[in-house]
Amino acid sequence: MLKKCLVGVLILVLSISMTLSFTPLASAKIKIRYAHWGANPWIEARVKAFNSSQDEVEVVFEPMADYTTKMIIELSAGTAPTVFSTGIWADLGTWMRRGVLKDLTPLIERDKKELDLSDVNPILLKICQVNKRYYAFPWEVCGVYSTWYNELLFKKSGLAIPPDNWTLNDFITYAQKLTKDTNGDGTPDQFGVSGLSDWWNVRTHAIAFKGAFMYNYDGTKFLGDSPKVKEALGIIYDLIHKYKVTPSRAMIQAMAATPGAGIALERGNLGMQIRDACWTYFATIADPKVAQFNVLPPPVDPATGKYSPQDIAMTSLSISGSASKEETEAAWKFIKFFVSEAGTKAAYDAVGWLQRPPIHAKQNKYFLQPKEEKFKGIRLDLFTKLSYLYVCPENFAAVNLAPIQGQVLQPGWDKVFDGKMSVEEFLKTVTPQVNKLIQEGLK
Amino acid sequence: MNNVYRVSFFESQKRTRIFLMILTYIILILGVCVVLLPFTWTLSTSLKPLQEAFKWPPDFIPSKFMWSNYSQALEKLDMIKCTENTLIVTFSVLIGTLFSNSLAAFGFARLRSPWKDAIFSMVLATMMLPYQVTLIPLYILYRNLHWLDTFKPLTVPAYFGNAFYIFLLRQFFLGIPKEYDEAALIDGCSYPRIYWSIILPMARPALITVGIFSFMGSWNDLMGPLIILSSYEKHTLALRLAVFRQDAFSYALNFTILAAGSIMMTLPLIIIFFFAQKYFIRGVVVSGLKG
Amino acid sequence: MSQGKSALMKHENRWFFIFILPWIIGFFSFQIGPMVYSLIMSLCNWEIISSPKFIGLENYKTFFTDPLIKQCFKVTFLFALMTIPTGIVLGILLALLMNQPVKGITIFRTLYYLPAVTSAVSAAILWIFVFDPQYGILNYLLKRYFSIQGPPWLGSETWALPALAIMSLWGIGGSMIIYLAALQSIPTQLYEAAEIDGANSIQKFFSITLPMLTPAIFFNLVMGIIGTLQTFTQAFVTTNGGPANATLFYALYLYNNAFRYYKMGYASALAWMLLIIIFVITRIVFRTSNWVYYEAESR
């Protein structure tokens, strides 16, 4: 009898404790995955700060290798992370149009006040939209191009630092004076300009020199017929073949694999390079005996007497189209923190400097005041002051950029670079092909 | 007269042998220089301070030996956890590979069947379709099995054969004389017995070769872990290094640490190969067939 | 008599299937499904992140009119011609060298095998440094010892492919150990018997070593064909098909179509066309393989 009672009590105790253990906790933490193309200390700092600032959402950071391939597979199989980085180097234009990204418009509308987009360049927001619906939210301003230069080389060549209103003709003169044979072997090993074998850089220079945009504002047409594009590419052609101020393709290639190799600013054998703000990383790896950097505005177009209009790009965050309502809210909470001052400050505190300006002008102080000693004196303000020039969301709205660049523009330009094709021929061949690819992508 | 002739003959033989030996050494050392050249740069980079690493042309001897790069790699890249993961996958694959492929190769090499040639063609055909187009359907299969972000897709298929190893082992098995099988069959041995007690021991060099290839293959495999794994803690060595190489800034900032990491990742393979040689290089091969 | 024989054959046939059962299970679980899937996709227009659309044989029609396909074949077959014969000869020579009972040979073997053990990505980065036209070791040595101004290797339309071939041959250690294992499997009795008959080294090589190596040579030949025609990683990491498509390997073009141009349907068609081509070539090689000597089939 006693035994039976004891057994009964035991069973009761067990079942009560089991029931208690299955009771869901009052506030279950939502775990969401966030993927980015590689390890990144600024992002990791923001993720850490977000996780410790509240208890409802935990973001698990997933640095990925071979980002586009893996993301495409996961997006198609429905196993993609809830939130992930997007941008031009991750085919944003194509993803936006294929329904794999969540429509953020209702969320942005709802939280308009909290977001306070009054100090954000409207073009950054336009880039994230297709047919007036948002599919991404920007957090970093990229593609703001200015002229990085090596002060030491200028001094060595006896050149004065040009004034802010230097012209394209000055640029060419400087480039020529900076191209020389320093080791006496008969061929130049120091160059004035670099990167002109790569179509992406060619495009950058064409816009910086002449405001020669390659696509129209909506990204639906390639402007290969425009006289501006022809003129700008002609100037670049001259830099390569007439003035010969740019290194060969192979010399640039080494740089792609190994920082510090090839013809590069940080190696001290390159005079100038038109690039965006993130190239401050040069300063962290350069030997100050060999290279000291600073920034100049892009050269003034002699035809207009003014700086040319520039294009702009950004890195953004998107939410997976297959995310549940709960996950979407959690991800959106994370995104809001990410771009807020708290987020930017967390990144700044952790690393000591920012790679690029944040989207909110009010937060520019974190970009403009790096703690890193090596950056003191570099005119980072040029990347924020010249923002009035940024008029075109170049490329972002354009779809099918990878095949356009890989199949048509780069192989075509390779021939121009080698002197086997003229700029006119190049434009005549590529324009219809590019437009065809754009049309295919827009369908 | 005969004695003198014999002595000088042996002397010249000895001289030829010494000459050949020196020639062999020269060729070997020259070859090694060619082969090791790319590595010397990684090795020296892994021991340099970060600033020095970007000097071009590079100095091969670092000014000071930054052994801390190695400890930093262990810590920052969490190499111990990654090595653990890599070992789990690699050993699991090794066992599965040796088991399933030797069985199949035995079938193709020692047994007759009207279906043999047709099936062998299919085995080879599985190697002829580029993996890029089967990635997604395989991924979906694993998703449906709930095997994503686990090691199962990386290890389980190894227990079911691999065309490369089946073909390799088949070639080696075909080099073993049929007399052994026939003698054993007459003695009443079953096929599994022949497989286990005769063919496997005789094909030791081939099996060790397969073991080495399999081990090296899983250890260095990037594509599999990249597609299947998501969680940071499950990364294998190859994947962890790739992730840190992806972002340009991260790459530059961790350049010397990544070099140290690569050296550490390759080192175990070198050590294993060095010692495994003992097992498949034998001085004398005893045939074992008496009369 | 014939009844006994057929019973024996049935018995052997049954055991054959038992031994290859693991492979058969694996084939039906992991191989056939994805292969059929890709075959169906080759008849579709599929952008991966959107649903596939059936278009019949359109992709195959495009294959025959695509101008880049000709370039791909040119690059891939040229590369195969450069690397397969040289690879076999070099592999055998190296294995013979590694088989010498010279002191310290274990260390040499390990060092020669080292390249095969490096991950493809690390190797590619290393070789970009070696091929650097200004400061790379290769051009430096050419200039210093041969007074030749080396070409811009990976940046040159003519020299990029040979550069990749050199890179590929550097990894010969892999096939070397297959030949080594084969050499180790040759019974020394044969050599002893030959010595008694008065054969010299050269005769021993051509009548014993080489024939006994033919199974391994055949393996490396077939695997060379199957593997080289699918070369991808080296080109992907170093030149990405450039300059001006001089290193546009077939598998690279396939990958680009699949994961960069969002044309997985076309990529699948490319994959199946390649399979057919490799299959036909392999079949021919098998048919003409009576130069291979298998001890087990000798009597």
PDB file of C-alpha atoms in Angstrom, chain A residues 66 68-69 72-73 75-76 90-91 94-95 98 100 183 185 188-189 248-251 253-254 257-258 261-263 267 269 400 402-403 406-407 411 414-415 418 420 440-441, chain C residues 46-50 53 66 68 124-125 128-129 131-135 143 149 152-157 236 238-240 242-245 253 255 257-263:
ATOM      1  CA  ASP A  66      31.569  33.312 -51.652  1.00  0.00           C
ATOM      2  CA  THR A  68      26.627  35.840 -53.759  1.00  0.00           C
ATOM      3  CA  THR A  69      26.724  32.152 -54.649  1.00  0.00           C
ATOM      4  CA  ILE A  72      21.462  32.854 -54.164  1.00  0.00           C
ATOM      5  CA  ILE A  73      21.261  29.183 -53.244  1.00  0.00           C
ATOM      6  CA  LEU A  75      17.327  32.472 -51.185  1.00  0.00           C
ATOM      7  CA  SER A  76      16.064  30.004 -53.761  1.00  0.00           C
ATOM      8  CA  ALA A  90      25.720  41.562 -54.250  1.00  0.00           C
ATOM      9  CA  ASP A  91      23.494  42.116 -57.259  1.00  0.00           C
ATOM     10  CA  THR A  94      18.458  41.846 -59.666  1.00  0.00           C
ATOM     11  CA  TRP A  95      17.372  40.666 -56.222  1.00  0.00           C
ATOM     12  CA  ARG A  98      12.820  39.012 -58.296  1.00  0.00           C
ATOM     13  CA  VAL A 100      13.363  37.580 -52.777  1.00  0.00           C
ATOM     14  CA  ASN A 183      65.399  52.140 -61.118  1.00  0.00           C
ATOM     15  CA  ASP A 185      66.031  49.759 -66.274  1.00  0.00           C
ATOM     16  CA  PRO A 188      58.677  53.109 -65.997  1.00  0.00           C
ATOM     17  CA  ASP A 189      57.981  51.573 -62.627  1.00  0.00           C
ATOM     18  CA  SER A 248      50.084  47.417 -67.507  1.00  0.00           C
ATOM     19  CA  ARG A 249      47.344  44.989 -66.641  1.00  0.00           C
ATOM     20  CA  ALA A 250      49.713  42.456 -65.125  1.00  0.00           C
ATOM     21  CA  MET A 251      51.247  45.055 -62.840  1.00  0.00           C
ATOM     22  CA  GLN A 253      46.852  42.204 -61.153  1.00  0.00           C
ATOM     23  CA  ALA A 254      49.319  41.379 -58.397  1.00  0.00           C
ATOM     24  CA  ALA A 257      45.756  39.056 -54.712  1.00  0.00           C
ATOM     25  CA  THR A 258      48.105  40.650 -52.246  1.00  0.00           C
ATOM     26  CA  ALA A 261      51.868  44.252 -54.214  1.00  0.00           C
ATOM     27  CA  GLY A 262      51.712  45.535 -57.747  1.00  0.00           C
ATOM     28  CA  ILE A 263      51.279  49.197 -58.535  1.00  0.00           C
ATOM     29  CA  ARG A 267      53.537  50.659 -52.184  1.00  0.00           C
ATOM     30  CA  ASN A 269      54.962  53.612 -56.706  1.00  0.00           C
ATOM     31  CA  ASN A 400      22.036  42.307 -64.709  1.00  0.00           C
ATOM     32  CA  ALA A 402      27.332  41.023 -63.510  1.00  0.00           C
ATOM     33  CA  PRO A 403      26.806  39.667 -67.044  1.00  0.00           C
ATOM     34  CA  GLY A 406      31.737  40.213 -67.130  1.00  0.00           C
ATOM     35  CA  GLN A 407      30.596  39.208 -70.580  1.00  0.00           C
ATOM     36  CA  PRO A 411      36.401  41.737 -72.368  1.00  0.00           C
ATOM     37  CA  ASP A 414      40.542  44.589 -72.500  1.00  0.00           C
ATOM     38  CA  LYS A 415      40.879  45.029 -76.263  1.00  0.00           C
ATOM     39  CA  ASP A 418      45.672  46.603 -75.410  1.00  0.00           C
ATOM     40  CA  LYS A 420      43.405  46.586 -80.433  1.00  0.00           C
ATOM     41  CA  GLU A 440      16.294  40.780 -70.448  1.00  0.00           C
ATOM     42  CA  GLY A 441      16.768  41.598 -66.790  1.00  0.00           C
TER      43      GLY A 441
ATOM     44  CA  TRP C  46      15.893  29.422 -64.569  1.00  0.00           C
ATOM     45  CA  GLU C  47      17.199  32.456 -62.728  1.00  0.00           C
ATOM     46  CA  ILE C  48      17.575  30.515 -59.466  1.00  0.00           C
ATOM     47  CA  ILE C  49      15.878  33.145 -57.331  1.00  0.00           C
ATOM     48  CA  SER C  50      12.741  32.892 -59.411  1.00  0.00           C
ATOM     49  CA  LYS C  53      10.189  28.377 -67.104  1.00  0.00           C
ATOM     50  CA  ASP C  66      27.204  31.109 -78.715  1.00  0.00           C
ATOM     51  CA  LEU C  68      32.043  32.318 -76.446  1.00  0.00           C
ATOM     52  CA  ALA C 124      46.652  30.605 -56.644  1.00  0.00           C
ATOM     53  CA  ILE C 125      47.603  33.540 -54.441  1.00  0.00           C
ATOM     54  CA  ILE C 128      50.141  35.386 -58.625  1.00  0.00           C
ATOM     55  CA  PHE C 129      53.167  36.541 -56.694  1.00  0.00           C
ATOM     56  CA  PHE C 131      54.142  35.474 -61.966  1.00  0.00           C
ATOM     57  CA  ASP C 132      54.334  39.162 -61.064  1.00  0.00           C
ATOM     58  CA  PRO C 133      56.016  40.696 -64.131  1.00  0.00           C
ATOM     59  CA  GLN C 134      58.158  43.145 -62.214  1.00  0.00           C
ATOM     60  CA  TYR C 135      59.146  41.477 -58.997  1.00  0.00           C
ATOM     61  CA  LYS C 143      66.366  38.029 -66.490  1.00  0.00           C
ATOM     62  CA  GLN C 149      62.613  39.830 -70.384  1.00  0.00           C
ATOM     63  CA  PRO C 152      53.557  39.724 -68.281  1.00  0.00           C
ATOM     64  CA  TRP C 153      52.307  36.172 -67.681  1.00  0.00           C
ATOM     65  CA  LEU C 154      48.836  36.385 -66.160  1.00  0.00           C
ATOM     66  CA  GLY C 155      48.238  39.754 -67.775  1.00  0.00           C
ATOM     67  CA  SER C 156      49.080  38.656 -71.275  1.00  0.00           C
ATOM     68  CA  GLU C 157      46.633  37.135 -73.731  1.00  0.00           C
ATOM     69  CA  PHE C 236      38.490  31.529 -61.088  1.00  0.00           C
ATOM     70  CA  THR C 238      43.757  34.022 -60.682  1.00  0.00           C
ATOM     71  CA  THR C 239      42.516  35.484 -63.932  1.00  0.00           C
ATOM     72  CA  ASN C 240      38.752  35.084 -63.806  1.00  0.00           C
ATOM     73  CA  GLY C 242      40.783  37.174 -68.606  1.00  0.00           C
ATOM     74  CA  PRO C 243      42.541  38.886 -70.193  1.00  0.00           C
ATOM     75  CA  ALA C 244      40.044  39.219 -73.023  1.00  0.00           C
ATOM     76  CA  ASN C 245      38.733  35.697 -72.365  1.00  0.00           C
ATOM     77  CA  TYR C 253      31.920  30.057 -68.229  1.00  0.00           C
ATOM     78  CA  TYR C 255      29.882  28.843 -63.307  1.00  0.00           C
ATOM     79  CA  ASN C 257      26.288  31.600 -66.263  1.00  0.00           C
ATOM     80  CA  ALA C 258      24.968  29.754 -63.216  1.00  0.00           C
ATOM     81  CA  PHE C 259      25.883  32.028 -60.338  1.00  0.00           C
ATOM     82  CA  ARG C 260      26.722  35.402 -61.815  1.00  0.00           C
ATOM     83  CA  TYR C 261      24.495  35.808 -64.808  1.00  0.00           C
ATOM     84  CA  TYR C 262      21.523  34.039 -63.230  1.00  0.00           C
ATOM     85  CA  LYS C 263      21.226  31.667 -66.199  1.00  0.00           C
TER      86      LYS C 263
END
